[in-house]
């Protein structure tokens, strides 16, 4: 009887879900219109507030997103057919499924393990411990593009443990927690591709916010900023180890990397399946980047670019599902697509994309109210001051608030302000730079687990003490903010509209 009773107990998340649902469906009826927002706009504002509340409270993301999606129809902003076609038939949804399928094939093949091994066994690392640390971080960045979460940290924490153990480092050595933190901050490659996973959702929201201003999010510029930021930060982290934290790595000078047990199990060369999956993904990425630079007057432009970012992934998936090796299809597109189809992400595509549109719809009045509300704070700022505020505020707040939530809440504010500065005030700025910096700053969370689920992998290590996190960890976070601001200013100067 007690077991049955406990199974029926209402949890805090159930209560938060109920509260969020009441906000989504009742806010527009209870709260009178203000600031030029229309009655329908008030209902949509309630959807935004309710979804942010439920996400912050840790409610089920799929349930929260579906409740928000139904509210768009019930409140009368969309009809059911338009909502479903805009959501399920969106290019973002297709990218999540099929780009994800190709990434699953790459992960299953083990190609990233082989590439990481080759990088670490490079002659440039021999006898150079700081170069080895950089190569480990660079390998982590490249690997995390395709392998994220628990599999990544299991692989690279184990690798770092083996390297430190063979080198003669003890668990209580001051360098040990810094080495683990190096692994953690190298894992941001998962945000590199704007067509993959959570970033496809975020970029979809960015585009929905910029569209009313006649602008579009620049995916190529986004990837450039990502690479400069994270690879540059890996370099800076290693330099900080040497010159700021004075890490003693002399024990690693005589390290024979070939003796590391975790590397001995990895093949030395790429096999057939590894090559197929790697070259397939490189082909798709090259196609997307190259076609974005082709002149529209070029003969055959319409045919060459017809597949675009959403469908180019189908070319290798379809081809290698037909071609066989040893009597079996080289790729099983059905199985790969099923494994990559995360309904949590697909549900978020719908809710966040729709919310991005309603917050910028001039007929609802939400955009005008936001501009009116935040102009005294942001509007009188120059671009350097605004970017500084974005970097510092977002990085600090995301230590306790999930980065996806923070990006969701700030995008409808920052996006229109930057666009208005460019279009009406003639300010030299680029919305893509500001929004990319916003999303990047919202991902660097490791002080608490409430800021990022991934932080638990780091903070659960016994070597990572509270003293370490709030001294050297905060110092690393401060270094990141300075570097991120430098990148933001540089990129905004180079690519200002």
GROMACS .gro file of C-alpha atoms in nm:
model
  497
    1UNK     CA    1   0.000   0.000   0.000
    2UNK     CA    2   0.283   0.235   0.086
    3UNK     CA    3   0.450   0.165  -0.250
    4UNK     CA    4   0.131   0.254  -0.436
    5UNK     CA    5   0.093   0.570  -0.231
    6UNK     CA    6   0.450   0.681  -0.303
    7UNK     CA    7   0.401   0.619  -0.676
    8UNK     CA    8   0.100   0.851  -0.675
    9UNK     CA    9   0.270   1.127  -0.478
   10UNK     CA   10   0.264   1.467  -0.649
   11UNK     CA   11   0.618   1.600  -0.692
   12UNK     CA   12   0.741   1.959  -0.702
   13UNK     CA   13   0.784   1.931  -1.080
   14UNK     CA   14   0.418   1.833  -1.112
   15UNK     CA   15   0.324   2.147  -0.918
   16UNK     CA   16   0.556   2.361  -1.133
   17UNK     CA   17   0.403   2.213  -1.447
   18UNK     CA   18   0.054   2.302  -1.325
   19UNK     CA   19   0.165   2.658  -1.240
   20UNK     CA   20   0.334   2.696  -1.578
   21UNK     CA   21   0.024   2.569  -1.757
   22UNK     CA   22  -0.194   2.818  -1.569
   23UNK     CA   23   0.042   3.099  -1.672
   24UNK     CA   24   0.038   2.987  -2.036
   25UNK     CA   25  -0.339   2.967  -2.058
   26UNK     CA   26  -0.451   3.221  -1.799
   27UNK     CA   27  -0.203   3.510  -1.803
   28UNK     CA   28  -0.364   3.686  -2.098
   29UNK     CA   29  -0.708   3.675  -1.935
   30UNK     CA   30  -0.603   3.782  -1.586
   31UNK     CA   31  -0.339   4.047  -1.662
   32UNK     CA   32  -0.475   4.356  -1.839
   33UNK     CA   33  -0.301   4.479  -2.153
   34UNK     CA   34  -0.020   4.732  -2.103
   35UNK     CA   35   0.261   4.902  -2.292
   36UNK     CA   36   0.082   4.886  -2.626
   37UNK     CA   37   0.053   4.506  -2.618
   38UNK     CA   38  -0.273   4.380  -2.771
   39UNK     CA   39  -0.504   4.132  -2.589
   40UNK     CA   40  -0.375   3.852  -2.814
   41UNK     CA   41  -0.021   3.972  -2.746
   42UNK     CA   42  -0.084   3.936  -2.373
   43UNK     CA   43  -0.186   3.575  -2.425
   44UNK     CA   44   0.132   3.510  -2.626
   45UNK     CA   45   0.340   3.685  -2.358
   46UNK     CA   46   0.187   3.443  -2.109
   47UNK     CA   47   0.301   3.150  -2.325
   48UNK     CA   48   0.656   3.288  -2.325
   49UNK     CA   49   0.660   3.346  -1.948
   50UNK     CA   50   0.503   3.009  -1.871
   51UNK     CA   51   0.744   2.813  -2.090
   52UNK     CA   52   1.047   2.992  -1.945
   53UNK     CA   53   0.915   2.923  -1.594
   54UNK     CA   54   0.867   2.550  -1.659
   55UNK     CA   55   1.209   2.517  -1.821
   56UNK     CA   56   1.377   2.694  -1.527
   57UNK     CA   57   1.187   2.472  -1.284
   58UNK     CA   58   1.317   2.159  -1.454
   59UNK     CA   59   0.981   2.039  -1.585
   60UNK     CA   60   0.961   1.784  -1.865
   61UNK     CA   61   1.075   1.969  -2.178
   62UNK     CA   62   0.856   1.772  -2.419
   63UNK     CA   63   0.544   1.822  -2.208
   64UNK     CA   64   0.619   2.192  -2.154
   65UNK     CA   65   0.678   2.250  -2.526
   66UNK     CA   66   0.363   2.063  -2.631
   67UNK     CA   67   0.152   2.259  -2.381
   68UNK     CA   68   0.294   2.581  -2.527
   69UNK     CA   69   0.232   2.465  -2.885
   70UNK     CA   70  -0.133   2.385  -2.815
   71UNK     CA   71  -0.173   2.730  -2.659
   72UNK     CA   72  -0.087   2.894  -2.993
   73UNK     CA   73  -0.396   2.730  -3.143
   74UNK     CA   74  -0.627   2.766  -2.842
   75UNK     CA   75  -0.544   3.136  -2.808
   76UNK     CA   76  -0.615   3.182  -3.179
   77UNK     CA   77  -0.272   3.287  -3.307
   78UNK     CA   78  -0.244   2.986  -3.540
   79UNK     CA   79  -0.489   2.729  -3.670
   80UNK     CA   80  -0.398   2.365  -3.619
   81UNK     CA   81  -0.293   2.299  -3.981
   82UNK     CA   82  -0.062   2.601  -3.996
   83UNK     CA   83   0.097   2.517  -3.664
   84UNK     CA   84   0.171   2.156  -3.756
   85UNK     CA   85   0.306   2.241  -4.102
   86UNK     CA   86   0.524   2.519  -3.962
   87UNK     CA   87   0.652   2.299  -3.681
   88UNK     CA   88   0.692   1.943  -3.813
   89UNK     CA   89   0.758   2.059  -4.168
   90UNK     CA   90   1.018   2.316  -4.071
   91UNK     CA   91   1.370   2.298  -4.211
   92UNK     CA   92   1.506   2.297  -3.857
   93UNK     CA   93   1.323   1.973  -3.777
   94UNK     CA   94   1.464   1.805  -4.088
   95UNK     CA   95   1.816   1.920  -4.001
   96UNK     CA   96   1.793   1.782  -3.648
   97UNK     CA   97   1.682   1.439  -3.773
   98UNK     CA   98   1.909   1.386  -4.073
   99UNK     CA   99   2.219   1.577  -3.967
  100UNK     CA  100   2.184   1.392  -3.637
  101UNK     CA  101   2.159   1.059  -3.824
  102UNK     CA  102   2.491   1.121  -3.999
  103UNK     CA  103   2.653   1.223  -3.670
  104UNK     CA  104   2.525   0.900  -3.512
  105UNK     CA  105   2.692   0.704  -3.795
  106UNK     CA  106   3.016   0.892  -3.731
  107UNK     CA  107   2.997   0.824  -3.357
  108UNK     CA  108   2.924   0.455  -3.402
  109UNK     CA  109   3.214   0.409  -3.642
  110UNK     CA  110   3.469   0.522  -3.380
  111UNK     CA  111   3.643   0.757  -3.621
  112UNK     CA  112   3.682   1.030  -3.358
  113UNK     CA  113   3.875   0.794  -3.130
  114UNK     CA  114   4.125   0.725  -3.407
  115UNK     CA  115   4.166   1.095  -3.491
  116UNK     CA  116   4.220   1.180  -3.123
  117UNK     CA  117   4.483   0.906  -3.092
  118UNK     CA  118   4.672   1.035  -3.397
  119UNK     CA  119   4.672   1.389  -3.257
  120UNK     CA  120   4.803   1.285  -2.915
  121UNK     CA  121   5.075   1.062  -3.060
  122UNK     CA  122   5.204   1.342  -3.284
  123UNK     CA  123   5.578   1.408  -3.261
  124UNK     CA  124   5.507   1.772  -3.174
  125UNK     CA  125   5.380   1.659  -2.831
  126UNK     CA  126   5.680   1.447  -2.735
  127UNK     CA  127   5.872   1.609  -2.451
  128UNK     CA  128   5.644   1.916  -2.462
  129UNK     CA  129   5.384   1.876  -2.183
  130UNK     CA  130   5.208   2.208  -2.247
  131UNK     CA  131   5.177   2.127  -2.617
  132UNK     CA  132   5.037   1.788  -2.516
  133UNK     CA  133   4.778   1.961  -2.297
  134UNK     CA  134   4.676   2.183  -2.588
  135UNK     CA  135   4.650   1.881  -2.819
  136UNK     CA  136   4.431   1.701  -2.564
  137UNK     CA  137   4.200   2.002  -2.546
  138UNK     CA  138   4.194   2.038  -2.925
  139UNK     CA  139   4.114   1.667  -2.960
  140UNK     CA  140   3.839   1.715  -2.704
  141UNK     CA  141   3.693   2.005  -2.900
  142UNK     CA  142   3.691   1.809  -3.227
  143UNK     CA  143   3.551   1.495  -3.066
  144UNK     CA  144   3.276   1.683  -2.881
  145UNK     CA  145   3.137   1.804  -3.215
  146UNK     CA  146   3.000   1.451  -3.258
  147UNK     CA  147   3.015   1.292  -2.913
  148UNK     CA  148   2.862   1.485  -2.624
  149UNK     CA  149   2.750   1.429  -2.266
  150UNK     CA  150   2.835   1.114  -2.073
  151UNK     CA  151   3.018   0.931  -2.359
  152UNK     CA  152   3.251   1.227  -2.410
  153UNK     CA  153   3.339   1.275  -2.044
  154UNK     CA  154   3.378   0.900  -1.991
  155UNK     CA  155   3.623   0.886  -2.280
  156UNK     CA  156   3.831   1.196  -2.204
  157UNK     CA  157   3.827   1.187  -1.824
  158UNK     CA  158   3.949   0.827  -1.849
  159UNK     CA  159   4.216   0.934  -2.097
  160UNK     CA  160   4.334   1.219  -1.872
  161UNK     CA  161   4.334   0.990  -1.566
  162UNK     CA  162   4.557   0.744  -1.755
  163UNK     CA  163   4.797   1.016  -1.872
  164UNK     CA  164   4.833   1.162  -1.522
  165UNK     CA  165   4.870   0.819  -1.361
  166UNK     CA  166   5.143   0.705  -1.604
  167UNK     CA  167   5.319   1.041  -1.560
  168UNK     CA  168   5.327   0.994  -1.182
  169UNK     CA  169   5.071   1.254  -1.069
  170UNK     CA  170   4.883   1.180  -0.746
  171UNK     CA  171   4.514   1.255  -0.696
  172UNK     CA  172   4.598   1.535  -0.451
  173UNK     CA  173   4.842   1.708  -0.689
  174UNK     CA  174   4.738   2.075  -0.745
  175UNK     CA  175   4.748   2.017  -1.121
  176UNK     CA  176   4.497   1.731  -1.118
  177UNK     CA  177   4.175   1.939  -1.089
  178UNK     CA  178   4.309   2.185  -1.348
  179UNK     CA  179   4.360   1.897  -1.589
  180UNK     CA  180   4.000   1.785  -1.538
  181UNK     CA  181   3.875   2.141  -1.587
  182UNK     CA  182   4.077   2.154  -1.911
  183UNK     CA  183   3.878   1.854  -2.037
  184UNK     CA  184   3.549   2.017  -1.938
  185UNK     CA  185   3.614   2.349  -2.113
  186UNK     CA  186   3.732   2.166  -2.427
  187UNK     CA  187   3.389   2.005  -2.471
  188UNK     CA  188   3.215   2.297  -2.644
  189UNK     CA  189   3.254   2.159  -2.995
  190UNK     CA  190   2.901   2.026  -2.958
  191UNK     CA  191   2.775   2.377  -3.038
  192UNK     CA  192   2.983   2.422  -3.356
  193UNK     CA  193   2.731   2.312  -3.619
  194UNK     CA  194   2.422   2.535  -3.637
  195UNK     CA  195   2.229   2.246  -3.799
  196UNK     CA  196   2.278   1.996  -3.516
  197UNK     CA  197   2.084   1.925  -3.197
  198UNK     CA  198   2.017   2.208  -2.956
  199UNK     CA  199   2.189   2.466  -3.178
  200UNK     CA  200   1.944   2.397  -3.462
  201UNK     CA  201   1.667   2.491  -3.221
  202UNK     CA  202   1.848   2.806  -3.105
  203UNK     CA  203   1.936   2.917  -3.458
  204UNK     CA  204   1.575   2.861  -3.561
  205UNK     CA  205   1.471   3.104  -3.289
  206UNK     CA  206   1.741   3.352  -3.393
  207UNK     CA  207   1.610   3.353  -3.749
  208UNK     CA  208   1.251   3.397  -3.638
  209UNK     CA  209   1.356   3.706  -3.438
  210UNK     CA  210   1.562   3.857  -3.723
  211UNK     CA  211   1.316   3.783  -4.004
  212UNK     CA  212   1.078   4.077  -3.938
  213UNK     CA  213   1.376   4.312  -3.981
  214UNK     CA  214   1.465   4.164  -4.319
  215UNK     CA  215   1.775   3.994  -4.178
  216UNK     CA  216   1.891   3.635  -4.148
  217UNK     CA  217   2.130   3.460  -3.914
  218UNK     CA  218   2.468   3.395  -4.082
  219UNK     CA  219   2.561   3.033  -4.010
  220UNK     CA  220   2.909   3.063  -4.162
  221UNK     CA  221   2.993   3.362  -3.943
  222UNK     CA  222   2.851   3.173  -3.645
  223UNK     CA  223   3.088   2.878  -3.705
  224UNK     CA  224   3.384   3.111  -3.754
  225UNK     CA  225   3.315   3.280  -3.419
  226UNK     CA  226   3.277   2.940  -3.253
  227UNK     CA  227   3.612   2.815  -3.384
  228UNK     CA  228   3.800   3.136  -3.298
  229UNK     CA  229   3.646   3.148  -2.950
  230UNK     CA  230   3.693   2.788  -2.841
  231UNK     CA  231   4.023   2.699  -3.010
  232UNK     CA  232   4.161   3.036  -2.901
  233UNK     CA  233   4.042   2.974  -2.547
  234UNK     CA  234   4.218   2.635  -2.547
  235UNK     CA  235   4.543   2.815  -2.632
  236UNK     CA  236   4.482   3.077  -2.363
  237UNK     CA  237   4.395   2.810  -2.105
  238UNK     CA  238   4.728   2.632  -2.163
  239UNK     CA  239   4.917   2.961  -2.148
  240UNK     CA  240   4.737   3.040  -1.821
  241UNK     CA  241   4.845   2.702  -1.685
  242UNK     CA  242   5.205   2.796  -1.748
  243UNK     CA  243   5.223   3.165  -1.666
  244UNK     CA  244   4.932   3.237  -1.428
  245UNK     CA  245   4.867   2.913  -1.239
  246UNK     CA  246   5.234   2.805  -1.257
  247UNK     CA  247   5.142   2.440  -1.317
  248UNK     CA  248   5.435   2.200  -1.280
  249UNK     CA  249   5.417   1.956  -1.574
  250UNK     CA  250   5.774   1.829  -1.568
  251UNK     CA  251   5.650   1.478  -1.490
  252UNK     CA  252   5.490   1.465  -1.835
  253UNK     CA  253   5.813   1.546  -2.024
  254UNK     CA  254   5.923   1.182  -2.041
  255UNK     CA  255   5.571   1.046  -2.098
  256UNK     CA  256   5.540   0.775  -2.364
  257UNK     CA  257   5.186   0.831  -2.489
  258UNK     CA  258   5.183   0.489  -2.659
  259UNK     CA  259   5.176   0.325  -2.314
  260UNK     CA  260   4.839   0.476  -2.226
  261UNK     CA  261   4.605   0.179  -2.192
  262UNK     CA  262   4.293   0.358  -2.314
  263UNK     CA  263   4.474   0.451  -2.639
  264UNK     CA  264   4.613   0.102  -2.698
  265UNK     CA  265   4.261  -0.031  -2.758
  266UNK     CA  266   4.197   0.222  -3.039
  267UNK     CA  267   4.293   0.126  -3.399
  268UNK     CA  268   4.582   0.310  -3.563
  269UNK     CA  269   4.406   0.366  -3.896
  270UNK     CA  270   4.061   0.452  -4.025
  271UNK     CA  271   3.869   0.153  -4.157
  272UNK     CA  272   3.619   0.160  -4.444
  273UNK     CA  273   3.313   0.254  -4.235
  274UNK     CA  274   3.505   0.527  -4.056
  275UNK     CA  275   3.613   0.681  -4.387
  276UNK     CA  276   3.260   0.664  -4.529
  277UNK     CA  277   3.100   0.837  -4.229
  278UNK     CA  278   3.376   1.101  -4.198
  279UNK     CA  279   3.390   1.193  -4.567
  280UNK     CA  280   3.010   1.195  -4.589
  281UNK     CA  281   2.983   1.454  -4.314
  282UNK     CA  282   3.270   1.663  -4.455
  283UNK     CA  283   3.097   1.658  -4.795
  284UNK     CA  284   2.773   1.792  -4.645
  285UNK     CA  285   2.946   2.065  -4.444
  286UNK     CA  286   3.154   2.170  -4.748
  287UNK     CA  287   2.839   2.182  -4.964
  288UNK     CA  288   2.657   2.408  -4.717
  289UNK     CA  289   2.950   2.647  -4.682
  290UNK     CA  290   3.043   2.661  -5.052
  291UNK     CA  291   2.687   2.708  -5.181
  292UNK     CA  292   2.635   2.998  -4.940
  293UNK     CA  293   2.907   3.190  -5.127
  294UNK     CA  294   2.801   3.106  -5.484
  295UNK     CA  295   2.667   3.403  -5.685
  296UNK     CA  296   2.296   3.374  -5.761
  297UNK     CA  297   2.367   3.469  -6.124
  298UNK     CA  298   2.580   3.157  -6.170
  299UNK     CA  299   2.443   2.913  -6.434
  300UNK     CA  300   2.266   2.623  -6.267
  301UNK     CA  301   2.259   2.801  -5.930
  302UNK     CA  302   1.901   2.688  -5.857
  303UNK     CA  303   1.982   2.321  -5.920
  304UNK     CA  304   2.315   2.322  -5.737
  305UNK     CA  305   2.175   2.486  -5.424
  306UNK     CA  306   1.831   2.322  -5.432
  307UNK     CA  307   1.893   2.077  -5.146
  308UNK     CA  308   2.026   2.341  -4.906
  309UNK     CA  309   2.124   2.273  -4.546
  310UNK     CA  310   1.807   2.076  -4.457
  311UNK     CA  311   1.829   1.806  -4.726
  312UNK     CA  312   2.195   1.767  -4.827
  313UNK     CA  313   2.232   1.512  -4.546
  314UNK     CA  314   2.000   1.280  -4.739
  315UNK     CA  315   2.252   1.237  -5.021
  316UNK     CA  316   2.511   1.023  -4.836
  317UNK     CA  317   2.245   0.864  -4.614
  318UNK     CA  318   2.044   0.748  -4.916
  319UNK     CA  319   2.347   0.651  -5.125
  320UNK     CA  320   2.511   0.438  -4.858
  321UNK     CA  321   2.182   0.279  -4.760
  322UNK     CA  322   2.160   0.146  -5.116
  323UNK     CA  323   2.527   0.048  -5.158
  324UNK     CA  324   2.630  -0.270  -4.981
  325UNK     CA  325   2.946  -0.416  -4.833
  326UNK     CA  326   2.968  -0.781  -4.734
  327UNK     CA  327   2.601  -0.817  -4.826
  328UNK     CA  328   2.482  -0.546  -4.585
  329UNK     CA  329   2.391  -0.179  -4.641
  330UNK     CA  330   2.684   0.048  -4.553
  331UNK     CA  331   2.440   0.274  -4.366
  332UNK     CA  332   2.093   0.201  -4.230
  333UNK     CA  333   1.920   0.536  -4.268
  334UNK     CA  334   1.603   0.418  -4.091
  335UNK     CA  335   1.788   0.304  -3.780
  336UNK     CA  336   2.016   0.608  -3.775
  337UNK     CA  337   1.727   0.854  -3.816
  338UNK     CA  338   1.530   0.679  -3.542
  339UNK     CA  339   1.824   0.706  -3.303
  340UNK     CA  340   1.883   1.072  -3.387
  341UNK     CA  341   1.518   1.180  -3.364
  342UNK     CA  342   1.512   1.333  -3.018
  343UNK     CA  343   1.154   1.445  -2.959
  344UNK     CA  344   1.275   1.678  -2.688
  345UNK     CA  345   1.459   1.878  -2.955
  346UNK     CA  346   1.177   1.850  -3.209
  347UNK     CA  347   0.926   1.978  -2.953
  348UNK     CA  348   1.158   2.267  -2.868
  349UNK     CA  349   1.185   2.354  -3.237
  350UNK     CA  350   0.814   2.421  -3.246
  351UNK     CA  351   0.775   2.613  -2.923
  352UNK     CA  352   1.086   2.832  -2.948
  353UNK     CA  353   1.046   2.909  -3.318
  354UNK     CA  354   0.684   3.013  -3.266
  355UNK     CA  355   0.777   3.222  -2.964
  356UNK     CA  356   1.051   3.391  -3.164
  357UNK     CA  357   0.791   3.492  -3.420
  358UNK     CA  358   0.530   3.619  -3.176
  359UNK     CA  359   0.781   3.830  -2.983
  360UNK     CA  360   0.871   4.014  -3.304
  361UNK     CA  361   0.521   4.033  -3.456
  362UNK     CA  362   0.442   4.410  -3.466
  363UNK     CA  363   0.067   4.341  -3.455
  364UNK     CA  364   0.094   4.187  -3.108
  365UNK     CA  365   0.285   4.480  -2.959
  366UNK     CA  366   0.531   4.264  -2.763
  367UNK     CA  367   0.830   4.383  -2.963
  368UNK     CA  368   0.737   4.749  -2.917
  369UNK     CA  369   0.692   4.700  -2.544
  370UNK     CA  370   1.030   4.526  -2.513
  371UNK     CA  371   1.206   4.798  -2.707
  372UNK     CA  372   1.034   5.062  -2.494
  373UNK     CA  373   1.122   4.876  -2.174
  374UNK     CA  374   1.486   4.801  -2.249
  375UNK     CA  375   1.585   5.102  -2.459
  376UNK     CA  376   1.670   5.309  -2.146
  377UNK     CA  377   1.904   5.027  -2.042
  378UNK     CA  378   2.046   4.912  -2.376
  379UNK     CA  379   1.944   5.169  -2.633
  380UNK     CA  380   2.176   5.447  -2.520
  381UNK     CA  381   2.473   5.213  -2.514
  382UNK     CA  382   2.731   5.188  -2.786
  383UNK     CA  383   2.797   4.845  -2.934
  384UNK     CA  384   3.114   4.786  -2.724
  385UNK     CA  385   2.923   4.849  -2.400
  386UNK     CA  386   2.626   4.637  -2.514
  387UNK     CA  387   2.849   4.343  -2.608
  388UNK     CA  388   3.031   4.372  -2.274
  389UNK     CA  389   2.698   4.360  -2.090
  390UNK     CA  390   2.589   4.056  -2.293
  391UNK     CA  391   2.911   3.867  -2.220
  392UNK     CA  392   2.935   3.943  -1.848
  393UNK     CA  393   2.565   3.926  -1.762
  394UNK     CA  394   2.503   3.604  -1.957
  395UNK     CA  395   2.815   3.424  -1.836
  396UNK     CA  396   2.747   3.509  -1.472
  397UNK     CA  397   2.374   3.435  -1.474
  398UNK     CA  398   2.413   3.105  -1.660
  399UNK     CA  399   2.609   2.971  -1.364
  400UNK     CA  400   2.275   2.927  -1.189
  401UNK     CA  401   2.021   2.939  -1.475
  402UNK     CA  402   2.022   2.692  -1.766
  403UNK     CA  403   2.183   2.844  -2.075
  404UNK     CA  404   1.901   2.739  -2.309
  405UNK     CA  405   1.652   2.922  -2.088
  406UNK     CA  406   1.871   3.231  -2.069
  407UNK     CA  407   1.917   3.239  -2.446
  408UNK     CA  408   1.541   3.196  -2.490
  409UNK     CA  409   1.469   3.492  -2.265
  410UNK     CA  410   1.736   3.731  -2.393
  411UNK     CA  411   1.713   3.669  -2.768
  412UNK     CA  412   1.381   3.859  -2.814
  413UNK     CA  413   1.543   4.151  -2.630
  414UNK     CA  414   1.894   4.165  -2.778
  415UNK     CA  415   1.795   4.075  -3.136
  416UNK     CA  416   1.548   4.361  -3.200
  417UNK     CA  417   1.772   4.616  -3.023
  418UNK     CA  418   2.073   4.534  -3.243
  419UNK     CA  419   1.857   4.530  -3.559
  420UNK     CA  420   1.703   4.866  -3.468
  421UNK     CA  421   2.049   5.014  -3.408
  422UNK     CA  422   2.162   4.895  -3.752
  423UNK     CA  423   1.850   4.993  -3.950
  424UNK     CA  424   1.739   5.313  -3.779
  425UNK     CA  425   2.054   5.455  -3.621
  426UNK     CA  426   2.310   5.341  -3.877
  427UNK     CA  427   2.523   5.176  -3.608
  428UNK     CA  428   2.798   4.948  -3.740
  429UNK     CA  429   2.697   4.616  -3.588
  430UNK     CA  430   2.603   4.260  -3.680
  431UNK     CA  431   2.312   4.078  -3.509
  432UNK     CA  432   2.474   3.741  -3.583
  433UNK     CA  433   2.780   3.838  -3.379
  434UNK     CA  434   2.573   3.954  -3.082
  435UNK     CA  435   2.345   3.647  -3.083
  436UNK     CA  436   2.637   3.407  -3.126
  437UNK     CA  437   2.820   3.566  -2.834
  438UNK     CA  438   2.499   3.546  -2.633
  439UNK     CA  439   2.459   3.174  -2.698
  440UNK     CA  440   2.829   3.102  -2.633
  441UNK     CA  441   2.834   3.292  -2.305
  442UNK     CA  442   2.521   3.103  -2.200
  443UNK     CA  443   2.698   2.766  -2.233
  444UNK     CA  444   3.005   2.819  -2.013
  445UNK     CA  445   2.866   2.698  -1.682
  446UNK     CA  446   3.054   2.484  -1.433
  447UNK     CA  447   3.021   2.655  -1.094
  448UNK     CA  448   2.688   2.482  -1.017
  449UNK     CA  449   2.486   2.198  -1.171
  450UNK     CA  450   2.182   2.424  -1.209
  451UNK     CA  451   2.363   2.613  -1.484
  452UNK     CA  452   2.442   2.305  -1.691
  453UNK     CA  453   2.366   1.935  -1.669
  454UNK     CA  454   2.719   1.864  -1.793
  455UNK     CA  455   2.864   2.040  -1.487
  456UNK     CA  456   2.767   1.735  -1.280
  457UNK     CA  457   3.030   1.527  -1.462
  458UNK     CA  458   3.298   1.769  -1.343
  459UNK     CA  459   3.167   1.857  -0.997
  460UNK     CA  460   3.111   1.492  -0.902
  461UNK     CA  461   3.483   1.424  -0.930
  462UNK     CA  462   3.644   1.405  -0.585
  463UNK     CA  463   3.941   1.611  -0.705
  464UNK     CA  464   3.712   1.907  -0.778
  465UNK     CA  465   3.658   2.080  -0.445
  466UNK     CA  466   3.442   2.383  -0.370
  467UNK     CA  467   3.758   2.576  -0.286
  468UNK     CA  468   3.906   2.495  -0.627
  469UNK     CA  469   3.587   2.584  -0.816
  470UNK     CA  470   3.541   2.921  -0.646
  471UNK     CA  471   3.906   3.023  -0.672
  472UNK     CA  472   4.080   2.886  -0.980
  473UNK     CA  473   3.749   2.799  -1.144
  474UNK     CA  474   3.628   3.158  -1.112
  475UNK     CA  475   3.965   3.278  -1.243
  476UNK     CA  476   3.924   3.059  -1.555
  477UNK     CA  477   3.571   3.193  -1.599
  478UNK     CA  478   3.702   3.551  -1.578
  479UNK     CA  479   3.968   3.476  -1.839
  480UNK     CA  480   3.695   3.340  -2.067
  481UNK     CA  481   3.485   3.655  -2.033
  482UNK     CA  482   3.779   3.877  -2.127
  483UNK     CA  483   3.861   3.659  -2.429
  484UNK     CA  484   3.497   3.633  -2.538
  485UNK     CA  485   3.463   4.012  -2.526
  486UNK     CA  486   3.778   4.056  -2.736
  487UNK     CA  487   3.640   3.812  -2.995
  488UNK     CA  488   3.302   3.988  -2.991
  489UNK     CA  489   3.455   4.331  -3.058
  490UNK     CA  490   3.686   4.195  -3.328
  491UNK     CA  491   3.414   4.006  -3.514
  492UNK     CA  492   3.168   4.292  -3.489
  493UNK     CA  493   3.431   4.526  -3.637
  494UNK     CA  494   3.519   4.288  -3.920
  495UNK     CA  495   3.161   4.190  -4.014
  496UNK     CA  496   2.957   4.498  -3.928
  497UNK     CA  497   2.660   4.549  -4.161
   0.00000   0.00000   0.00000
